[in-house]
Amino acid sequence: MNREEMFSRVTARTDPWDMLVVGGGATGVGIAVDAASRGYDILLLEQSDFGKGTSSRSTKLIHGGVRYLQQGNISLVMEALRERGILRNNAPHLVHDLAFVVPNYDWWEAPFYGIGLKVYDMLAGRYGFGASKMISDKETLQKIPTIKKKGLRGGVIYYDGQFDDARLLINLVRTASRQGAALLNYARVTGLNRDGDGYLEGVVFEDIETGREHGVRAKVVINATGPFTDMIRRLDDPAAAPMITPSHGIHLVLDKSFLPGASAIMVPHTEDGRAIFAIPYLGVTLVGTTDTPILESTLEPRPMDAEIDFLLETAGTYLEKVPSRDDILSVFTGIRPLVKSGDAKGTAALSRDHTIHISPSGLLTIAGGKWTTYRQMAKITVNHALTLAGLESRPCATKQLNIHGYHKTPEKFGDLALYGSDAPAIQDLMRIDHMRRERLHPDLPARVGEVIWAVRFEAARTVEDFLARRTRSLLLNARAAIEAAPKVAALMAKELGQGGEWEKAQVESFRELSKLYLPG
Ligand SMILES: Cc1cc2nc3c(=O)[nH]c(=O)nc-3n(C[C@H](O)[C@H](O)[C@H](O)COP(=O)(O)OP(=O)(O)OC[C@H]3O[C@@H](n4cnc5c(N)ncnc54)[C@H](O)[C@@H]3O)c2cc1C
């Protein structure tokens, strides 16, 4: 994955691509993997970094969605549970089981959630992750030593999947690339081109690094821009009705001491009807999420004070140690690309199903869905796209396609486990010079060698790409990430052949961005 090579390949091509995807999140990259593995020529253009949008800001669960079961959306839950099992098989280095405890304080909660979670187990069928069961107050405390003891009656334990969203995404990018797809980050689609009959025949994109515009041709254009879906639809038809109701979701990152065990807490129903999780993740505790309707999608959404207060307050209801603003290591915010529905009351009630729409000019839009179901969404989208493009039909090949980095026992690579089968090559790169083994900051797990790896093999172009997505430094500890930024900038400048001005500008822009991750 080298951007210069990709770029030359894209600009040198005069024949139309079989398919062109706009958007490098889970939805778009999933489509690139699917189409390339069926042997179609596919180009993906992402306006910023791969995963810059919602796909690096999720709760990091590969799950059926207990909440959607409560809403009665059985088909979505069954599909997601099946996809959960397939993804664990195809990316065992990134998806692992996690035990969730639903703590019970009222007499009715144990039978109510106990039965509901048995149904969840049943719906998973052969893709099950482990049987749920009711546990006593003592067992609940063993699993979650920090849970509020007063009034605790017991709990229900069940299993779901956990993953690192940005790392899965970059591994999917590499899978697609290995299968022959061309994927370009920092390439913003600014216009759509039509033939004499008004059908789309390609796009214009701006190379963000040079500011130059380029035209590319394609037999079909796929809009997979998540929260930005309607902006691309309006490039096609300025009068297009909005499809998306965007909704904010924030997560607080707290120290591990708030949740020192290996199990997560799941509160299925808070006062305002949301599900809240507290999850052990890469040595910290994630608390989330909120569901707040917003008017407009932006690439770097800002957490609202009321959302932070709500999560602190709710966490304080269930934890012995009540968290305060001073305990927050980082806050990150994502935007759900929820598909509009006339009768839904609030965004929490909007379906997480996906929708496909084809405009009169042939623009294929895929919106909604979940990270967990990206593979199924990709399969359906490519089936539609090949018909629109008049391509020969070939069967989907992703059900048993190993994702880049596939490794059955990645734990043996220690803190490089998330890299899976790439880990030995990174270890070799670190062996060349002992300085490369050094941590970038005492409070962050990332090492110097990982910066070099990310630039050479994972298309990292900016300090933010490395600290926010190739590693999760910004999410794990925003202050430490700011302190590490100058070192990362110096290492990247050397790899990318950039000078002092670039380094300075990168550090400054990362410092500005980080303010959004540190509540005042
Ligand atoms: C708070 C929160 C928690 C969630 N938790 C979970 C979870 O635990 N499990 C789960 O399964 N799902 C979860 N989801 C849902 C999941 O994250 C999303 O469904 C998924 O990431 C959406 O991916 P996407 O590719 O459609 O959108 P995005 O990831 O936003 O990707 C769209 C991309 O399009 C690009 N783009 C936009 N305009 C242009 C243009 N003009 N040219 C080129 N590129 C462009 C953007 O830069 C962006 O990168 C969560 C969502 C939120 C908000």
XYZ file of C-alpha atoms and ligand atoms in Angstrom:
573
model
C 0.000 0.000 0.000
C 1.961 2.910 -1.280
C 0.024 6.080 -2.157
C 2.445 7.254 -4.854
C 2.138 3.932 -6.686
C -1.643 3.915 -6.334
C -1.855 7.470 -7.572
C 0.226 6.737 -10.699
C -1.928 3.700 -11.398
C -5.125 5.759 -11.152
C -3.984 8.683 -13.277
C -2.360 6.450 -15.922
C -5.580 4.559 -16.592
C -7.750 5.676 -19.504
C -10.162 2.698 -19.651
C -13.185 2.985 -17.395
C -13.015 1.138 -14.054
C -15.683 -1.543 -13.617
C -16.774 0.144 -10.393
C -15.811 3.318 -8.552
C -16.542 3.704 -4.841
C -16.695 7.082 -3.121
C -15.891 6.734 0.606
C -13.197 4.812 2.468
C -15.063 3.686 5.583
C -16.263 0.178 6.453
C -18.981 0.305 3.785
C -16.798 1.496 0.888
C -13.740 -0.596 1.716
C -15.971 -3.664 2.232
C -17.298 -3.122 -1.307
C -13.748 -2.806 -2.653
C -12.810 -6.141 -1.039
C -15.916 -7.849 -2.391
C -15.625 -6.495 -5.942
C -11.871 -7.078 -6.240
C -12.152 -10.624 -4.914
C -14.761 -11.345 -7.627
C -12.218 -10.123 -10.188
C -13.739 -6.716 -11.031
C -11.538 -3.660 -11.575
C -12.372 -1.306 -8.750
C -11.208 2.117 -7.637
C -11.979 3.621 -4.220
C -11.531 7.325 -3.457
C -11.462 8.630 0.123
C -11.431 12.371 0.784
C -9.354 12.118 3.958
C -7.667 9.106 5.549
C -9.161 5.608 5.363
C -11.511 5.355 8.353
C -11.464 9.086 9.155
C -15.293 9.081 9.346
C -17.525 6.998 11.583
C -15.672 3.749 11.001
C -12.856 4.577 13.467
C -15.247 5.983 16.096
C -17.493 3.026 16.907
C -17.973 1.212 20.232
C -15.696 -1.452 18.725
C -18.191 -4.283 19.058
C -18.907 -6.967 16.514
C -22.327 -7.773 17.828
C -25.849 -8.832 17.046
C -27.143 -5.873 19.025
C -29.096 -6.827 22.149
C -30.917 -3.510 21.842
C -32.265 -4.315 18.378
C -33.663 -7.519 19.864
C -35.552 -5.346 22.368
C -36.837 -3.341 19.390
C -38.021 -6.574 17.762
C -35.712 -6.317 14.713
C -35.047 -10.071 14.651
C -33.819 -10.210 11.039
C -31.134 -7.562 11.689
C -30.009 -9.374 14.857
C -29.809 -12.737 13.077
C -27.888 -11.285 10.148
C -25.464 -9.502 12.480
C -24.936 -12.613 14.616
C -24.120 -14.639 11.510
C -21.728 -11.940 10.254
C -20.120 -11.792 13.717
C -19.221 -15.499 13.424
C -17.940 -15.170 9.848
C -15.766 -12.187 10.738
C -14.236 -13.958 13.732
C -13.310 -16.844 11.398
C -11.806 -14.535 8.759
C -9.997 -12.117 11.093
C -9.187 -14.029 14.320
C -6.262 -11.631 14.929
C -8.721 -8.738 15.329
C -12.065 -10.089 16.568
C -12.270 -11.811 19.928
C -14.955 -12.816 22.416
C -15.829 -10.500 25.241
C -17.980 -11.311 28.291
C -20.678 -8.730 29.080
C -22.409 -8.521 32.444
C -25.886 -6.997 32.756
C -26.059 -6.059 36.453
C -29.450 -6.560 38.141
C -30.766 -4.250 40.867
C -34.526 -4.927 40.452
C -36.292 -8.272 41.011
C -37.617 -8.443 37.421
C -34.295 -7.823 35.662
C -32.764 -11.302 36.044
C -35.695 -13.224 34.467
C -36.336 -10.468 31.879
C -32.766 -10.123 30.594
C -31.998 -13.807 31.287
C -34.741 -14.923 28.871
C -33.928 -12.202 26.316
C -30.293 -13.243 26.207
C -31.235 -16.921 25.817
C -33.136 -15.861 22.690
C -29.980 -13.981 21.581
C -27.931 -17.213 22.028
C -30.545 -19.155 20.095
C -30.571 -16.704 17.182
C -26.778 -17.044 16.865
C -27.202 -20.794 16.247
C -23.936 -22.352 15.104
C -22.257 -18.932 15.137
C -22.691 -18.661 18.939
C -19.885 -17.181 21.064
C -20.839 -18.920 24.367
C -24.030 -19.512 26.363
C -25.469 -16.728 28.490
C -26.342 -17.435 32.122
C -27.644 -15.775 35.257
C -25.013 -15.192 37.940
C -25.211 -14.388 41.667
C -24.246 -11.063 43.233
C -20.927 -12.629 44.347
C -20.097 -13.824 40.816
C -21.109 -10.421 39.432
C -18.644 -8.771 41.816
C -15.930 -11.224 40.851
C -16.397 -10.314 37.185
C -16.827 -6.569 37.805
C -15.077 -5.697 41.093
C -15.900 -1.985 40.654
C -19.675 -2.415 40.181
C -21.951 -0.546 42.625
C -22.639 -2.984 45.474
C -25.667 -1.295 47.060
C -28.835 -3.135 45.995
C -26.955 -5.532 43.661
C -28.962 -8.759 43.266
C -26.888 -10.527 40.621
C -26.401 -10.331 36.893
C -26.715 -11.982 33.517
C -23.565 -12.772 31.570
C -23.478 -13.099 27.774
C -20.854 -13.007 25.011
C -20.256 -10.815 21.978
C -17.304 -9.779 19.819
C -14.791 -6.954 20.247
C -12.421 -5.521 17.634
C -10.258 -2.539 16.762
C -12.250 -0.711 14.088
C -9.484 1.380 12.460
C -7.104 -1.588 12.371
C -9.695 -3.855 10.791
C -10.323 -1.107 8.260
C -6.679 -0.737 7.246
C -6.414 -4.517 7.031
C -9.455 -4.540 4.729
C -7.778 -1.836 2.621
C -4.755 -4.088 2.310
C -6.948 -7.110 1.545
C -8.651 -5.187 -1.264
C -5.296 -3.983 -2.572
C -3.922 -7.544 -2.517
C -6.960 -8.591 -4.567
C -6.146 -5.941 -7.183
C -8.263 -2.931 -6.098
C -6.856 0.605 -6.305
C -7.556 2.642 -3.160
C -6.530 6.247 -2.750
C -6.733 8.290 0.430
C -6.752 12.113 0.359
C -8.757 12.102 -2.897
C -12.029 14.037 -2.584
C -14.770 13.546 -5.141
C -15.907 17.009 -6.186
C -18.061 16.308 -9.227
C -19.840 13.615 -11.215
C -19.465 13.280 -14.999
C -22.306 12.220 -17.328
C -22.535 10.872 -20.840
C -24.776 12.345 -23.557
C -27.832 10.472 -22.184
C -27.351 11.824 -18.673
C -25.950 8.591 -17.191
C -22.958 8.794 -14.848
C -19.697 7.819 -16.513
C -17.144 8.873 -13.921
C -16.115 11.441 -11.330
C -13.786 14.366 -10.793
C -11.603 14.182 -7.714
C -9.225 16.569 -6.042
C -5.854 15.263 -4.923
C -5.834 16.890 -1.480
C -2.023 16.748 -1.303
C -1.501 18.885 -4.436
C -4.886 20.583 -4.875
C -5.044 19.318 -8.493
C -8.215 17.905 -10.016
C -8.367 14.684 -12.053
C -11.111 12.916 -13.962
C -11.641 9.148 -13.850
C -14.120 7.025 -15.777
C -16.209 4.172 -14.385
C -19.064 1.907 -15.508
C -20.850 2.482 -12.202
C -20.344 4.962 -9.348
C -21.133 3.842 -5.795
C -21.817 6.384 -3.070
C -20.622 4.877 0.245
C -20.012 8.105 2.135
C -21.914 7.296 5.361
C -22.864 10.547 7.115
C -22.018 12.449 3.881
C -24.355 10.409 1.680
C -26.661 13.326 0.916
C -23.798 15.596 -0.182
C -22.852 13.168 -2.967
C -26.522 12.662 -3.813
C -26.825 16.427 -4.247
C -23.840 16.436 -6.645
C -25.966 14.054 -8.725
C -29.258 15.918 -8.267
C -29.303 19.246 -6.390
C -32.965 18.592 -5.503
C -32.380 15.075 -4.055
C -34.357 14.556 -0.835
C -32.187 13.803 2.220
C -31.825 10.090 3.025
C -29.826 10.429 6.232
C -30.700 11.549 9.741
C -27.273 12.037 11.324
C -26.899 11.232 15.019
C -23.964 11.870 17.363
C -22.488 9.176 19.551
C -19.658 9.939 21.963
C -17.369 7.725 24.056
C -15.383 8.631 27.148
C -12.044 6.985 27.724
C -11.192 6.425 31.385
C -8.360 4.746 33.213
C -8.334 0.939 33.529
C -8.981 1.198 37.306
C -12.657 1.936 36.525
C -13.031 -1.520 35.002
C -10.006 -3.585 36.010
C -11.331 -7.040 35.003
C -11.689 -8.680 31.597
C -15.520 -8.314 31.432
C -17.636 -5.442 30.156
C -20.792 -3.908 31.657
C -23.932 -3.581 29.554
C -26.826 -1.445 30.764
C -29.658 -2.260 28.342
C -31.941 0.590 29.277
C -30.846 3.877 30.812
C -33.324 6.519 31.976
C -33.742 7.840 28.440
C -33.947 4.468 26.742
C -30.363 4.051 25.513
C -28.007 1.102 25.951
C -24.719 2.031 27.614
C -21.521 -0.008 27.712
C -18.379 0.157 29.838
C -15.744 -1.914 28.063
C -12.134 -2.881 28.718
C -10.235 -1.859 25.558
C -6.462 -1.777 24.894
C -5.678 -1.150 28.574
C -8.292 1.578 29.188
C -12.048 1.739 29.861
C -14.456 2.891 27.135
C -17.818 4.283 28.245
C -20.466 4.954 25.604
C -22.462 5.828 23.814
C -24.951 8.638 23.308
C -27.474 9.085 20.493
C -28.106 12.767 19.810
C -29.716 13.981 16.581
C -27.653 16.665 14.801
C -28.381 18.906 11.845
C -25.255 18.462 9.771
C -22.427 15.941 9.411
C -18.836 17.101 9.808
C -15.588 15.161 9.542
C -14.441 16.065 13.042
C -17.559 16.294 15.225
C -17.339 17.961 18.635
C -18.684 16.225 21.787
C -21.451 18.151 23.531
C -21.151 19.032 27.208
C -24.545 17.470 27.930
C -23.404 14.179 26.360
C -20.255 14.100 28.522
C -22.295 14.843 31.652
C -24.841 12.165 30.763
C -22.164 9.468 30.403
C -20.323 10.512 33.573
C -23.587 10.478 35.510
C -24.737 7.123 34.125
C -21.318 5.523 34.741
C -21.451 6.925 38.283
C -24.800 5.156 38.865
C -23.253 1.754 38.179
C -19.657 2.146 39.412
C -18.401 2.420 43.014
C -15.789 4.952 41.909
C -17.708 7.849 40.352
C -15.805 9.292 37.360
C -15.399 13.044 36.934
C -14.174 15.252 34.058
C -10.653 15.101 35.488
C -10.626 11.338 34.905
C -11.238 11.620 31.162
C -8.206 10.595 29.104
C -9.943 11.273 25.799
C -13.412 11.750 24.251
C -14.194 10.667 20.722
C -17.283 11.395 18.685
C -18.833 9.577 15.725
C -21.827 10.242 13.502
C -24.322 7.474 12.761
C -25.492 7.541 9.161
C -29.059 6.515 10.044
C -31.542 6.119 7.226
C -34.572 8.390 7.578
C -37.903 6.978 8.615
C -41.116 8.978 8.748
C -42.517 7.590 11.982
C -39.453 7.027 14.201
C -39.489 8.859 17.531
C -35.895 10.068 18.011
C -32.734 8.638 16.454
C -32.396 5.817 19.031
C -35.557 4.312 17.523
C -34.286 4.543 13.920
C -33.392 1.208 12.332
C -29.729 0.233 11.905
C -30.629 -1.626 8.684
C -28.995 -0.509 5.461
C -30.764 0.902 2.398
C -29.788 0.836 -1.278
C -30.964 3.545 -3.647
C -30.367 3.969 -7.388
C -30.889 7.419 -8.903
C -32.158 7.997 -12.483
C -28.574 8.782 -13.573
C -27.366 5.439 -12.153
C -25.736 6.651 -8.904
C -25.864 3.689 -6.535
C -26.102 4.768 -2.903
C -25.643 2.404 0.052
C -26.339 3.893 3.461
C -26.993 2.863 7.060
C -26.079 -0.528 8.480
C -23.427 -1.379 11.047
C -19.741 -2.220 11.067
C -20.704 -5.796 11.955
C -22.711 -6.241 8.750
C -20.268 -4.541 6.336
C -19.556 -7.811 4.439
C -23.212 -8.572 3.775
C -23.838 -4.936 2.758
C -20.891 -5.133 0.350
C -22.193 -8.346 -1.192
C -25.636 -6.878 -1.913
C -24.168 -3.615 -3.222
C -21.802 -5.367 -5.640
C -24.690 -7.553 -6.869
C -26.614 -4.378 -7.756
C -23.538 -2.631 -9.163
C -22.618 -5.385 -11.593
C -26.140 -5.351 -13.016
C -26.051 -1.555 -13.427
C -22.614 -1.717 -15.056
C -23.665 -4.537 -17.371
C -20.870 -6.785 -16.079
C -20.777 -10.556 -16.174
C -22.136 -11.900 -12.861
C -19.624 -13.666 -10.595
C -20.386 -15.073 -7.120
C -19.354 -13.334 -3.887
C -16.094 -14.743 -2.527
C -15.734 -13.083 0.887
C -17.407 -15.620 3.185
C -14.175 -17.552 3.484
C -11.709 -14.856 2.499
C -9.006 -14.343 5.117
C -8.504 -10.704 5.997
C -4.977 -9.283 5.795
C -3.032 -10.139 8.946
C -4.983 -13.380 9.494
C -3.336 -15.343 12.314
C -4.808 -17.921 14.663
C -2.560 -17.249 17.667
C -1.637 -13.562 17.472
C -1.207 -13.370 21.305
C 2.299 -14.750 20.813
C 3.298 -11.400 19.287
C 2.662 -9.569 22.597
C 1.875 -5.881 22.090
C 2.053 -6.353 18.306
C -0.779 -8.946 18.421
C -3.188 -6.671 16.532
C -0.892 -6.776 13.503
C -1.385 -10.555 13.226
C 0.802 -12.075 10.510
C 2.476 -8.681 9.885
C 3.997 -8.766 13.394
C 7.186 -10.735 12.511
C 8.006 -8.227 9.727
C 7.542 -5.342 12.186
C 9.738 -7.136 14.709
C 12.417 -7.496 11.989
C 12.137 -3.800 11.195
C 12.665 -3.018 14.894
C 15.637 -5.389 15.136
C 17.603 -3.340 12.560
C 17.909 -0.469 15.044
C 17.220 -0.802 18.778
C 15.871 2.805 18.847
C 12.904 1.578 16.813
C 11.799 -0.563 19.762
C 11.413 2.479 21.993
C 7.974 3.686 22.994
C 6.887 7.010 21.561
C 5.645 8.060 25.016
C 5.742 6.338 28.418
C 1.911 6.382 28.613
C 1.295 4.962 25.132
C 1.901 1.449 23.799
C 3.016 2.582 20.278
C 6.696 2.219 19.333
C 8.988 4.103 16.963
C 9.145 1.185 14.492
C 5.364 1.287 14.042
C 5.595 4.789 12.562
C 7.967 3.543 9.875
C 5.742 0.543 9.199
C 2.601 2.689 8.929
C 4.187 5.020 6.369
C 5.765 2.277 4.256
C 2.956 -0.278 4.257
C -0.273 1.279 5.561
C -0.517 4.539 3.589
C -0.199 6.807 6.672
C 0.266 10.369 5.345
C -0.114 12.592 8.396
C 0.696 12.584 12.105
C -3.028 12.273 12.765
C -3.306 9.154 10.540
C -0.703 7.480 12.715
C -1.780 8.681 16.173
C -5.555 8.416 15.627
C -6.004 5.369 13.376
C -2.850 3.255 12.586
C -2.418 3.273 16.362
C -5.140 4.436 18.760
C -2.886 6.807 20.724
C -5.238 9.807 20.437
C -8.166 7.767 21.739
C -6.198 6.084 24.526
C -4.679 9.251 25.968
C -5.057 12.549 24.122
C -2.519 14.459 26.259
C 0.162 11.806 25.766
C -0.596 11.773 22.021
C -0.018 15.548 21.829
C 3.336 15.083 23.568
C 4.286 12.278 21.169
C 3.344 14.273 18.038
C 6.730 16.038 17.432
C 8.588 12.709 17.519
C 6.057 11.125 15.140
C 6.281 14.131 12.808
C 10.090 13.903 12.673
C 10.006 10.176 11.910
C 7.314 10.589 9.249
C 9.065 13.542 7.618
C 12.156 11.391 7.150
C 10.161 8.526 5.628
C 8.090 10.782 3.367
C 10.948 13.054 2.313
C 9.361 16.130 3.903
C 11.105 19.090 5.559
C 10.944 21.113 8.766
C 7.995 23.252 7.656
C 5.873 20.151 7.065
C 6.861 18.795 10.487
C 5.890 22.044 12.216
C 2.566 22.288 10.389
C 1.734 18.658 11.193
C 2.398 19.097 14.914
C 0.334 22.277 15.007
C -2.610 20.786 13.156
C -2.558 17.678 15.361
C -2.493 19.857 18.499
C -5.542 21.780 17.224
C -7.430 18.591 16.416
C -6.614 17.043 19.804
C -8.455 19.835 21.598
C -11.698 18.196 20.461
C -10.681 15.037 22.330
C -10.028 16.884 25.617
C -13.151 18.329 27.261
C -12.563 21.607 29.055
C -20.997 6.141 18.256
C -21.115 4.980 17.327
C -20.888 3.693 17.788
C -21.002 2.603 16.917
N -20.702 1.360 17.381
C -20.805 0.298 16.554
C -20.428 -0.990 17.019
O -19.952 -1.165 18.152
N -20.570 -2.034 16.166
C -21.074 -1.878 14.903
O -21.229 -2.868 14.207
N -21.387 -0.653 14.415
C -21.251 0.436 15.209
N -21.540 1.688 14.739
C -21.946 1.839 13.329
C -20.745 1.832 12.382
O -19.630 2.470 12.946
C -21.135 2.527 11.082
O -22.304 1.932 10.585
C -20.050 2.406 10.013
O -18.782 2.756 10.520
C -20.412 3.317 8.851
O -19.403 3.206 7.869
P -19.473 4.021 6.524
O -18.359 3.537 5.683
O -20.848 3.910 5.970
O -19.267 5.541 6.959
P -17.889 6.286 7.289
O -16.995 5.457 8.101
O -18.223 7.616 7.840
O -17.194 6.435 5.878
C -17.624 7.356 4.903
C -16.389 7.954 4.279
O -16.751 8.701 3.119
C -15.785 9.711 2.983
N -16.281 10.752 2.076
C -17.315 11.601 2.289
N -17.440 12.443 1.245
C -16.478 12.113 0.347
C -16.099 12.622 -0.915
N -16.725 13.670 -1.480
N -15.068 12.045 -1.576
C -14.412 10.990 -1.042
N -14.727 10.477 0.181
C -15.750 11.022 0.868
C -15.605 10.214 4.417
O -14.410 10.924 4.578
C -15.647 8.912 5.205
O -14.362 8.404 5.510
C -21.397 2.803 15.571
C -21.630 4.106 15.104
C -21.461 5.183 15.970
C -21.656 6.561 15.465
